Amino acid sequence: MPFTASDAVHSTREPWSQRAWVPPAVAMALTAIAGLALGPDFCLLPFYAAGPALAAGRGTPRTVLGSAAAAMALITLAAAADGLLGHQRVWIALGGVVVVTAAACWVSVTRMRAERRLVDVSEVAETVQGILMPPPPPRTGPVALTGSYRSAARAARVGGDLFVAAEVPDGARILIADVQGKGLEAVEAAAVVLTAFRDATADVPTLDRLARTIERSLAEHTSGDRFVTALFADIHHDGSVTLLSHGHPEPLLLRADGHCRHVPLPDPAPPLGLAALTGDTPTPRAGPSLTDGDRLLFYTDGLSEARDPSGAFYPLRAHAPALLADPCPASALDSLRTDVLRHTRRAPDDDSALLLCEFGPDPAGA
């Protein structure tokens, strides 16, 4: 499970519920057991300082001081049991606990400040994500929509992948895109693409004109060295589909009868931002005709190019029946995410966006 802002808050405010005391308690208990087994000749008293040292990793200064008090008590009890009270080695062990405790308190305070900064950054990122790319509406025109976004950066909630949908007179208009690169510049370009789509889609009747509008916005509002792979789709009320690809991966068609295949995208145009290099005018193409219950999965290359340790790509089509069999689209996407992690055996190293569209009448209007 990814680390969230609420996790950071709890780790700084409720360390005992997070069992921050367990590592120091275990370390001191093992030291006590070893001391009893080996006897006073081995002089394990300084090892009790491991308690407050370990407490700094997850606990507050109060946890560190509590561990230090326990360590001093155990040192005193062990010295009394061995007849060493007042011996020089006891004072050295107690002094070591004091020094380690002071350092551990400083480490704990520094860690907590960093966690609070992470909370602030995470909350800002979540707000930006909500403004930049809010969850898709449950239904747009003739399709029900379910989205899933995952950033490759552990502490981030936003990246360069995006999807957006809008209702148009003849159905639903969808865009899924992937900005080249990562970081704030990719987020900036993604914001330009989303804003241009939202501003223009109601007034631009065709996908090729919409793509040119977004291309101009990228040229005007970015440094000009960013390109964006994009896939535009119009899903009409009669089930017909129009597609326009700018170098983006093919969508996956999941038929209600169980047949699954990738939708070919003939003559894809160059990514947005590179059209000036070719001068070609891309032409939208007719896609498959959908019937009730059919699903289309749009995705970015963070999914299609996910690899296992041997370098093998994720077999998306092999997982397609599970995407269709699950009646809950959100659960189907969660299952897909889990299967990808099982395949790669590591955290994702690229952003990925998924948009699952199910064609059919609105149950609420039936």
mmCIF file of C-alpha atoms in Angstrom:
data_model
loop_
_atom_site.group_PDB
_atom_site.id
_atom_site.type_symbol
_atom_site.label_atom_id
_atom_site.label_comp_id
_atom_site.label_asym_id
_atom_site.label_seq_id
_atom_site.Cartn_x
_atom_site.Cartn_y
_atom_site.Cartn_z
ATOM 1 C CA MET A 1 0.000 0.000 0.000
ATOM 2 C CA PRO A 2 1.450 3.392 -0.934
ATOM 3 C CA PHE A 3 2.363 5.879 1.765
ATOM 4 C CA THR A 4 -0.245 8.603 2.173
ATOM 5 C CA ALA A 5 -0.480 11.909 3.969
ATOM 6 C CA SER A 6 -2.700 10.402 6.643
ATOM 7 C CA ASP A 7 -0.089 7.701 7.277
ATOM 8 C CA ALA A 8 2.510 10.418 7.912
ATOM 9 C CA VAL A 9 0.193 12.238 10.304
ATOM 10 C CA HIS A 10 -0.407 9.097 12.321
ATOM 11 C CA SER A 11 3.286 8.247 12.376
ATOM 12 C CA THR A 12 4.055 11.626 13.995
ATOM 13 C CA ARG A 13 1.078 11.926 16.315
ATOM 14 C CA GLU A 14 0.275 8.353 17.367
ATOM 15 C CA PRO A 15 3.546 6.417 17.538
ATOM 16 C CA TRP A 16 2.282 4.020 20.195
ATOM 17 C CA SER A 17 -0.529 2.867 17.908
ATOM 18 C CA GLN A 18 2.178 2.337 15.285
ATOM 19 C CA ARG A 19 4.093 0.162 17.828
ATOM 20 C CA ALA A 20 7.173 2.356 17.758
ATOM 21 C CA TRP A 21 8.159 0.848 21.087
ATOM 22 C CA VAL A 22 8.443 -2.706 19.736
ATOM 23 C CA PRO A 23 11.971 -2.559 18.203
ATOM 24 C CA PRO A 24 13.599 -0.978 21.288
ATOM 25 C CA ALA A 25 11.725 -3.329 23.625
ATOM 26 C CA VAL A 26 12.822 -6.363 21.628
ATOM 27 C CA ALA A 27 16.448 -5.163 21.526
ATOM 28 C CA MET A 28 16.588 -4.579 25.277
ATOM 29 C CA ALA A 29 14.825 -7.870 26.038
ATOM 30 C CA LEU A 30 17.340 -9.770 23.899
ATOM 31 C CA THR A 31 20.185 -7.951 25.669
ATOM 32 C CA ALA A 32 18.754 -8.942 29.055
ATOM 33 C CA ILE A 33 18.357 -12.579 28.013
ATOM 34 C CA ALA A 34 21.890 -12.690 26.615
ATOM 35 C CA GLY A 35 23.247 -11.093 29.792
ATOM 36 C CA LEU A 36 21.565 -13.708 31.964
ATOM 37 C CA ALA A 37 22.839 -16.526 29.746
ATOM 38 C CA LEU A 38 26.425 -15.311 29.400
ATOM 39 C CA GLY A 39 27.004 -13.822 32.839
ATOM 40 C CA PRO A 40 28.719 -10.614 33.959
ATOM 41 C CA ASP A 41 32.065 -11.413 32.367
ATOM 42 C CA PHE A 42 30.769 -10.425 28.916
ATOM 43 C CA CYS A 43 29.662 -6.957 30.020
ATOM 44 C CA LEU A 44 26.620 -6.479 27.813
ATOM 45 C CA LEU A 45 25.399 -3.437 29.749
ATOM 46 C CA PRO A 46 26.304 -0.897 26.990
ATOM 47 C CA PHE A 47 24.059 -2.765 24.528
ATOM 48 C CA TYR A 48 20.971 -1.467 26.362
ATOM 49 C CA ALA A 49 21.617 1.857 24.589
ATOM 50 C CA ALA A 50 20.217 0.197 21.476
ATOM 51 C CA GLY A 51 16.748 0.793 22.942
ATOM 52 C CA PRO A 52 16.617 4.609 22.650
ATOM 53 C CA ALA A 53 18.637 4.474 19.419
ATOM 54 C CA LEU A 54 16.020 2.269 17.729
ATOM 55 C CA ALA A 55 13.149 4.314 19.182
ATOM 56 C CA ALA A 56 14.260 7.309 17.108
ATOM 57 C CA GLY A 57 13.410 5.463 13.893
ATOM 58 C CA ARG A 58 9.627 5.640 14.363
ATOM 59 C CA GLY A 59 8.903 7.233 17.716
ATOM 60 C CA THR A 60 8.686 10.708 19.176
ATOM 61 C CA PRO A 61 11.187 12.125 21.671
ATOM 62 C CA ARG A 62 8.806 10.898 24.388
ATOM 63 C CA THR A 63 9.201 7.354 23.051
ATOM 64 C CA VAL A 64 12.980 7.802 23.030
ATOM 65 C CA LEU A 65 13.011 9.050 26.622
ATOM 66 C CA GLY A 66 10.757 6.197 27.716
ATOM 67 C CA SER A 67 13.105 3.701 26.121
ATOM 68 C CA ALA A 68 16.063 5.412 27.804
ATOM 69 C CA ALA A 69 14.390 5.162 31.205
ATOM 70 C CA ALA A 70 13.733 1.475 30.604
ATOM 71 C CA ALA A 71 17.352 0.944 29.528
ATOM 72 C CA MET A 72 18.706 2.638 32.670
ATOM 73 C CA ALA A 73 16.385 0.585 34.861
ATOM 74 C CA LEU A 74 17.490 -2.636 33.192
ATOM 75 C CA ILE A 75 21.161 -1.680 33.540
ATOM 76 C CA THR A 76 20.657 -1.009 37.237
ATOM 77 C CA LEU A 77 18.778 -4.276 37.784
ATOM 78 C CA ALA A 78 21.370 -6.284 35.845
ATOM 79 C CA ALA A 79 24.213 -4.642 37.790
ATOM 80 C CA ALA A 80 22.475 -5.372 41.097
ATOM 81 C CA ALA A 81 21.935 -9.007 40.122
ATOM 82 C CA ASP A 82 25.611 -9.357 39.214
ATOM 83 C CA GLY A 83 26.888 -7.441 42.249
ATOM 84 C CA LEU A 84 28.285 -4.641 40.117
ATOM 85 C CA LEU A 85 26.465 -1.611 41.565
ATOM 86 C CA GLY A 86 28.874 1.306 41.726
ATOM 87 C CA HIS A 87 31.314 -0.375 39.359
ATOM 88 C CA GLN A 88 32.922 1.762 36.662
ATOM 89 C CA ARG A 89 31.441 -0.306 33.833
ATOM 90 C CA VAL A 90 27.923 0.483 35.100
ATOM 91 C CA TRP A 91 28.575 4.236 35.030
ATOM 92 C CA ILE A 92 30.007 3.915 31.536
ATOM 93 C CA ALA A 93 26.897 2.052 30.381
ATOM 94 C CA LEU A 94 24.567 4.664 31.941
ATOM 95 C CA GLY A 95 26.598 7.477 30.391
ATOM 96 C CA GLY A 96 26.379 5.776 27.021
ATOM 97 C CA VAL A 97 22.596 5.643 27.311
ATOM 98 C CA VAL A 98 22.499 9.382 28.083
ATOM 99 C CA VAL A 99 24.647 10.256 25.063
ATOM 100 C CA VAL A 100 22.736 7.958 22.718
ATOM 101 C CA THR A 101 19.425 9.301 24.045
ATOM 102 C CA ALA A 102 20.404 12.892 23.312
ATOM 103 C CA ALA A 103 21.392 11.978 19.760
ATOM 104 C CA ALA A 104 18.251 9.877 19.303
ATOM 105 C CA CYS A 105 16.009 12.741 20.440
ATOM 106 C CA TRP A 106 17.611 15.003 17.840
ATOM 107 C CA VAL A 107 17.119 12.349 15.144
ATOM 108 C CA SER A 108 13.485 11.888 16.176
ATOM 109 C CA VAL A 109 12.734 15.625 16.044
ATOM 110 C CA THR A 110 14.443 15.940 12.647
ATOM 111 C CA ARG A 111 12.530 12.960 11.278
ATOM 112 C CA MET A 112 9.200 14.307 12.507
ATOM 113 C CA ARG A 113 9.835 17.666 10.848
ATOM 114 C CA ALA A 114 10.603 15.896 7.574
ATOM 115 C CA GLU A 115 7.408 13.860 7.910
ATOM 116 C CA ARG A 116 5.370 17.015 8.471
ATOM 117 C CA ARG A 117 6.904 18.531 5.333
ATOM 118 C CA LEU A 118 5.987 15.352 3.454
ATOM 119 C CA VAL A 119 2.412 15.676 4.719
ATOM 120 C CA ASP A 120 2.275 19.247 3.411
ATOM 121 C CA VAL A 121 3.709 18.246 0.034
ATOM 122 C CA SER A 122 1.337 15.291 -0.240
ATOM 123 C CA GLU A 123 -1.676 17.428 0.580
ATOM 124 C CA VAL A 124 -0.640 20.003 -2.023
ATOM 125 C CA ALA A 125 -0.121 17.232 -4.595
ATOM 126 C CA GLU A 126 -3.537 15.759 -3.820
ATOM 127 C CA THR A 127 -5.126 19.191 -4.270
ATOM 128 C CA VAL A 128 -3.312 19.706 -7.574
ATOM 129 C CA GLN A 129 -4.412 16.256 -8.703
ATOM 130 C CA GLY A 130 -8.031 17.069 -7.863
ATOM 131 C CA ILE A 131 -7.896 20.314 -9.841
ATOM 132 C CA LEU A 132 -5.781 19.072 -12.734
ATOM 133 C CA MET A 133 -7.416 15.693 -13.292
ATOM 134 C CA PRO A 134 -10.467 14.990 -11.133
ATOM 135 C CA PRO A 135 -12.024 11.534 -11.296
ATOM 136 C CA PRO A 136 -14.061 11.058 -14.475
ATOM 137 C CA PRO A 137 -17.831 11.377 -14.165
ATOM 138 C CA PRO A 138 -19.530 8.005 -13.618
ATOM 139 C CA ARG A 139 -21.258 8.368 -16.978
ATOM 140 C CA THR A 140 -20.640 10.500 -20.037
ATOM 141 C CA GLY A 141 -23.141 10.123 -22.861
ATOM 142 C CA PRO A 142 -23.507 6.440 -23.762
ATOM 143 C CA VAL A 143 -20.577 5.141 -21.686
ATOM 144 C CA ALA A 144 -19.890 4.486 -18.025
ATOM 145 C CA LEU A 145 -16.364 5.575 -17.087
ATOM 146 C CA THR A 146 -13.922 4.271 -14.500
ATOM 147 C CA GLY A 147 -10.418 5.698 -14.209
ATOM 148 C CA SER A 148 -7.259 4.704 -12.397
ATOM 149 C CA TYR A 149 -4.052 6.719 -12.111
ATOM 150 C CA ARG A 150 -0.770 5.729 -10.547
ATOM 151 C CA SER A 151 2.362 7.861 -10.367
ATOM 152 C CA ALA A 152 5.792 6.257 -10.466
ATOM 153 C CA ALA A 153 7.003 8.683 -7.762
ATOM 154 C CA ARG A 154 6.119 7.308 -4.322
ATOM 155 C CA ALA A 155 5.364 10.667 -2.755
ATOM 156 C CA ALA A 156 3.655 12.124 -5.801
ATOM 157 C CA ARG A 157 0.020 12.082 -6.857
ATOM 158 C CA VAL A 158 0.452 13.774 -10.236
ATOM 159 C CA GLY A 159 2.517 13.125 -13.309
ATOM 160 C CA GLY A 160 2.547 13.404 -17.078
ATOM 161 C CA ASP A 161 -0.136 10.814 -17.900
ATOM 162 C CA LEU A 162 -3.730 11.988 -18.199
ATOM 163 C CA PHE A 163 -7.238 11.131 -19.287
ATOM 164 C CA VAL A 164 -10.327 13.282 -19.676
ATOM 165 C CA ALA A 165 -13.851 12.807 -20.993
ATOM 166 C CA ALA A 166 -16.572 15.213 -22.036
ATOM 167 C CA GLU A 167 -20.104 14.850 -23.327
ATOM 168 C CA VAL A 168 -20.700 16.070 -26.875
ATOM 169 C CA PRO A 169 -23.984 16.206 -28.807
ATOM 170 C CA ASP A 170 -23.384 12.852 -30.502
ATOM 171 C CA GLY A 171 -22.024 10.946 -27.508
ATOM 172 C CA ALA A 172 -18.818 10.986 -25.471
ATOM 173 C CA ARG A 173 -15.409 12.397 -26.368
ATOM 174 C CA ILE A 174 -12.359 10.891 -24.689
ATOM 175 C CA LEU A 175 -8.675 11.772 -24.600
ATOM 176 C CA ILE A 176 -5.908 9.739 -23.016
ATOM 177 C CA ALA A 177 -2.359 11.035 -23.322
ATOM 178 C CA ASP A 178 1.191 10.621 -22.073
ATOM 179 C CA VAL A 179 3.567 13.585 -21.838
ATOM 180 C CA GLN A 180 7.185 12.814 -22.604
ATOM 181 C CA GLY A 181 9.365 12.996 -19.515
ATOM 182 C CA LYS A 182 8.589 13.362 -15.830
ATOM 183 C CA GLY A 183 8.589 16.032 -13.170
ATOM 184 C CA LEU A 184 7.033 19.477 -13.000
ATOM 185 C CA GLU A 185 7.581 20.222 -16.695
ATOM 186 C CA ALA A 186 5.578 17.129 -17.640
ATOM 187 C CA VAL A 187 2.814 18.174 -15.234
ATOM 188 C CA GLU A 188 2.794 21.649 -16.814
ATOM 189 C CA ALA A 189 2.396 20.177 -20.299
ATOM 190 C CA ALA A 190 -0.348 17.851 -19.052
ATOM 191 C CA ALA A 191 -2.205 20.860 -17.636
ATOM 192 C CA VAL A 192 -1.953 22.625 -21.015
ATOM 193 C CA VAL A 193 -3.377 19.588 -22.821
ATOM 194 C CA LEU A 194 -6.251 19.175 -20.357
ATOM 195 C CA THR A 195 -7.141 22.867 -20.413
ATOM 196 C CA ALA A 196 -7.105 23.010 -24.207
ATOM 197 C CA PHE A 197 -9.305 19.912 -24.438
ATOM 198 C CA ARG A 198 -11.853 21.254 -21.982
ATOM 199 C CA ASP A 199 -11.942 24.684 -23.585
ATOM 200 C CA ALA A 200 -12.218 23.521 -27.179
ATOM 201 C CA THR A 201 -14.060 20.210 -27.261
ATOM 202 C CA ALA A 202 -17.550 21.742 -27.142
ATOM 203 C CA ASP A 203 -16.813 24.029 -30.092
ATOM 204 C CA VAL A 204 -14.666 21.759 -32.269
ATOM 205 C CA PRO A 205 -16.713 19.200 -34.216
ATOM 206 C CA THR A 206 -13.942 16.838 -35.335
ATOM 207 C CA LEU A 207 -11.073 15.087 -33.608
ATOM 208 C CA ASP A 208 -8.421 16.255 -36.069
ATOM 209 C CA ARG A 209 -9.327 19.908 -35.488
ATOM 210 C CA LEU A 210 -9.291 19.327 -31.747
ATOM 211 C CA ALA A 211 -5.834 17.773 -32.001
ATOM 212 C CA ARG A 212 -4.557 20.800 -33.931
ATOM 213 C CA THR A 213 -5.989 23.115 -31.283
ATOM 214 C CA ILE A 214 -4.143 21.235 -28.545
ATOM 215 C CA GLU A 215 -0.989 21.254 -30.668
ATOM 216 C CA ARG A 216 -1.144 25.062 -30.911
ATOM 217 C CA SER A 217 -1.678 25.345 -27.149
ATOM 218 C CA LEU A 218 1.394 23.230 -26.492
ATOM 219 C CA ALA A 219 3.459 25.434 -28.793
ATOM 220 C CA GLU A 220 2.187 28.629 -27.140
ATOM 221 C CA HIS A 221 2.282 27.631 -23.485
ATOM 222 C CA THR A 222 5.265 25.291 -23.131
ATOM 223 C CA SER A 223 8.935 25.538 -23.984
ATOM 224 C CA GLY A 224 8.311 23.611 -27.186
ATOM 225 C CA ASP A 225 10.530 20.637 -26.359
ATOM 226 C CA ARG A 226 7.730 18.414 -25.040
ATOM 227 C CA PHE A 227 5.827 15.904 -27.130
ATOM 228 C CA VAL A 228 2.670 14.088 -26.123
ATOM 229 C CA THR A 229 1.378 10.750 -27.351
ATOM 230 C CA ALA A 230 -2.404 10.945 -27.444
ATOM 231 C CA LEU A 231 -5.450 8.932 -28.415
ATOM 232 C CA PHE A 232 -8.728 10.704 -29.131
ATOM 233 C CA ALA A 233 -12.029 8.825 -29.312
ATOM 234 C CA ASP A 234 -15.608 9.772 -30.054
ATOM 235 C CA ILE A 235 -18.065 7.118 -28.877
ATOM 236 C CA HIS A 236 -21.422 7.808 -30.466
ATOM 237 C CA HIS A 237 -24.871 6.954 -29.154
ATOM 238 C CA ASP A 238 -25.371 4.351 -31.898
ATOM 239 C CA GLY A 239 -22.217 2.482 -30.774
ATOM 240 C CA SER A 240 -19.946 3.625 -33.578
ATOM 241 C CA VAL A 241 -16.479 4.799 -32.593
ATOM 242 C CA THR A 242 -14.120 7.291 -34.219
ATOM 243 C CA LEU A 243 -10.437 7.193 -33.266
ATOM 244 C CA LEU A 244 -7.459 9.454 -33.872
ATOM 245 C CA SER A 245 -4.040 8.306 -32.693
ATOM 246 C CA HIS A 246 -0.989 10.477 -32.178
ATOM 247 C CA GLY A 247 1.506 7.715 -31.493
ATOM 248 C CA HIS A 248 -0.429 6.239 -28.565
ATOM 249 C CA PRO A 249 -0.888 2.537 -27.641
ATOM 250 C CA GLU A 250 -3.906 0.738 -29.088
ATOM 251 C CA PRO A 251 -6.995 0.440 -26.888
ATOM 252 C CA LEU A 252 -8.198 -2.997 -25.830
ATOM 253 C CA LEU A 253 -11.698 -4.015 -26.932
ATOM 254 C CA LEU A 254 -13.547 -6.330 -24.549
ATOM 255 C CA ARG A 255 -16.685 -7.726 -26.123
ATOM 256 C CA ALA A 256 -19.606 -8.666 -23.907
ATOM 257 C CA ASP A 257 -19.544 -12.163 -25.476
ATOM 258 C CA GLY A 258 -15.995 -12.705 -24.180
ATOM 259 C CA HIS A 259 -13.934 -11.925 -27.272
ATOM 260 C CA CYS A 260 -11.009 -9.554 -26.664
ATOM 261 C CA ARG A 261 -8.614 -7.878 -29.071
ATOM 262 C CA HIS A 262 -6.536 -4.779 -29.535
ATOM 263 C CA VAL A 263 -8.079 -2.168 -31.807
ATOM 264 C CA PRO A 264 -5.718 -1.461 -34.733
ATOM 265 C CA LEU A 265 -4.870 2.187 -35.299
ATOM 266 C CA PRO A 266 -3.888 2.586 -38.959
ATOM 267 C CA ASP A 267 -1.667 5.474 -40.002
ATOM 268 C CA PRO A 268 -1.065 6.991 -36.565
ATOM 269 C CA ALA A 269 0.038 10.610 -36.604
ATOM 270 C CA PRO A 270 3.220 11.762 -34.828
ATOM 271 C CA PRO A 271 2.866 12.710 -31.162
ATOM 272 C CA LEU A 272 1.456 16.144 -30.433
ATOM 273 C CA GLY A 273 4.299 18.636 -30.498
ATOM 274 C CA LEU A 274 5.995 16.903 -33.444
ATOM 275 C CA ALA A 275 3.383 17.394 -36.168
ATOM 276 C CA ALA A 276 5.359 20.315 -37.631
ATOM 277 C CA LEU A 277 8.173 17.896 -38.480
ATOM 278 C CA THR A 278 6.019 16.000 -40.970
ATOM 279 C CA GLY A 279 3.369 18.483 -42.077
ATOM 280 C CA ASP A 280 0.871 15.625 -42.394
ATOM 281 C CA THR A 281 -2.770 16.174 -41.529
ATOM 282 C CA PRO A 282 -4.015 13.132 -39.607
ATOM 283 C CA THR A 283 -7.404 11.693 -40.443
ATOM 284 C CA PRO A 284 -9.757 10.199 -37.854
ATOM 285 C CA ARG A 285 -10.556 6.541 -38.503
ATOM 286 C CA ALA A 286 -13.646 4.483 -37.809
ATOM 287 C CA GLY A 287 -13.186 2.119 -34.919
ATOM 288 C CA PRO A 288 -15.221 -0.889 -33.818
ATOM 289 C CA SER A 289 -18.973 -0.700 -33.357
ATOM 290 C CA LEU A 290 -19.968 -1.275 -29.745
ATOM 291 C CA THR A 291 -22.979 -3.076 -28.373
ATOM 292 C CA ASP A 292 -24.409 -3.080 -24.871
ATOM 293 C CA GLY A 293 -21.920 -4.402 -22.337
ATOM 294 C CA ASP A 294 -18.826 -3.978 -24.514
ATOM 295 C CA ARG A 295 -15.867 -2.336 -22.822
ATOM 296 C CA LEU A 296 -12.926 -0.331 -24.150
ATOM 297 C CA LEU A 297 -9.749 -0.032 -22.091
ATOM 298 C CA PHE A 298 -7.618 3.031 -22.818
ATOM 299 C CA TYR A 299 -4.172 3.055 -21.203
ATOM 300 C CA THR A 300 -0.727 4.620 -21.330
ATOM 301 C CA ASP A 301 2.586 2.866 -21.894
ATOM 302 C CA GLY A 302 3.200 2.612 -18.153
ATOM 303 C CA LEU A 303 0.934 -0.439 -18.460
ATOM 304 C CA SER A 304 1.816 -1.814 -21.879
ATOM 305 C CA GLU A 305 5.582 -1.476 -21.302
ATOM 306 C CA ALA A 306 5.677 -2.862 -17.767
ATOM 307 C CA ARG A 307 8.321 -5.614 -17.684
ATOM 308 C CA ASP A 308 9.230 -8.490 -15.430
ATOM 309 C CA PRO A 309 12.837 -8.993 -14.191
ATOM 310 C CA SER A 310 13.685 -10.922 -17.388
ATOM 311 C CA GLY A 311 12.498 -8.036 -19.592
ATOM 312 C CA ALA A 312 9.226 -9.607 -20.783
ATOM 313 C CA PHE A 313 6.372 -7.158 -21.344
ATOM 314 C CA TYR A 314 3.175 -7.485 -19.351
ATOM 315 C CA PRO A 315 0.733 -9.711 -21.294
ATOM 316 C CA LEU A 316 -2.251 -7.373 -21.152
ATOM 317 C CA ARG A 317 -4.403 -9.435 -23.446
ATOM 318 C CA ALA A 318 -3.989 -12.498 -21.216
ATOM 319 C CA HIS A 319 -5.619 -10.537 -18.387
ATOM 320 C CA ALA A 320 -8.437 -9.223 -20.588
ATOM 321 C CA PRO A 321 -11.031 -11.887 -19.640
ATOM 322 C CA ALA A 322 -10.730 -10.858 -15.986
ATOM 323 C CA LEU A 323 -11.386 -7.241 -16.951
ATOM 324 C CA LEU A 324 -14.590 -8.320 -18.645
ATOM 325 C CA ALA A 325 -15.749 -10.909 -16.127
ATOM 326 C CA ASP A 326 -15.738 -8.573 -13.134
ATOM 327 C CA PRO A 327 -19.084 -6.731 -13.031
ATOM 328 C CA CYS A 328 -17.508 -3.864 -11.083
ATOM 329 C CA PRO A 329 -15.196 -1.806 -13.346
ATOM 330 C CA ALA A 330 -13.290 -0.297 -10.387
ATOM 331 C CA SER A 331 -12.607 -3.768 -9.005
ATOM 332 C CA ALA A 332 -11.537 -4.923 -12.464
ATOM 333 C CA LEU A 333 -8.940 -2.142 -12.680
ATOM 334 C CA ASP A 334 -7.706 -2.883 -9.150
ATOM 335 C CA SER A 335 -7.264 -6.509 -10.156
ATOM 336 C CA LEU A 336 -5.314 -5.410 -13.218
ATOM 337 C CA ARG A 337 -3.028 -3.230 -11.093
ATOM 338 C CA THR A 338 -2.369 -6.149 -8.747
ATOM 339 C CA ASP A 339 -1.604 -8.461 -11.658
ATOM 340 C CA VAL A 340 0.876 -5.961 -13.117
ATOM 341 C CA LEU A 341 2.719 -5.731 -9.782
ATOM 342 C CA ARG A 342 2.806 -9.516 -9.629
ATOM 343 C CA HIS A 343 4.336 -9.563 -13.100
ATOM 344 C CA THR A 344 6.952 -6.846 -12.551
ATOM 345 C CA ARG A 345 7.779 -7.832 -8.933
ATOM 346 C CA ARG A 346 8.667 -4.237 -8.135
ATOM 347 C CA ALA A 347 7.151 -0.800 -7.759
ATOM 348 C CA PRO A 348 6.212 0.906 -11.051
ATOM 349 C CA ASP A 349 8.974 2.929 -12.705
ATOM 350 C CA ASP A 350 6.625 4.879 -15.005
ATOM 351 C CA ASP A 351 3.347 6.717 -14.565
ATOM 352 C CA SER A 352 0.277 4.901 -15.832
ATOM 353 C CA ALA A 353 -3.294 5.951 -16.514
ATOM 354 C CA LEU A 354 -6.189 3.583 -17.203
ATOM 355 C CA LEU A 355 -9.682 4.464 -18.385
ATOM 356 C CA LEU A 356 -12.280 1.718 -18.704
ATOM 357 C CA CYS A 357 -15.375 2.635 -20.753
ATOM 358 C CA GLU A 358 -18.485 0.446 -20.785
ATOM 359 C CA PHE A 359 -21.028 1.067 -23.527
ATOM 360 C CA GLY A 360 -24.712 0.796 -22.775
ATOM 361 C CA PRO A 361 -27.831 2.616 -21.711
ATOM 362 C CA ASP A 362 -27.906 4.534 -18.459
ATOM 363 C CA PRO A 363 -29.503 2.230 -15.840
ATOM 364 C CA ALA A 364 -30.851 5.267 -14.014
ATOM 365 C CA GLY A 365 -32.739 6.330 -17.128
ATOM 366 C CA ALA A 366 -34.055 2.914 -17.964
#
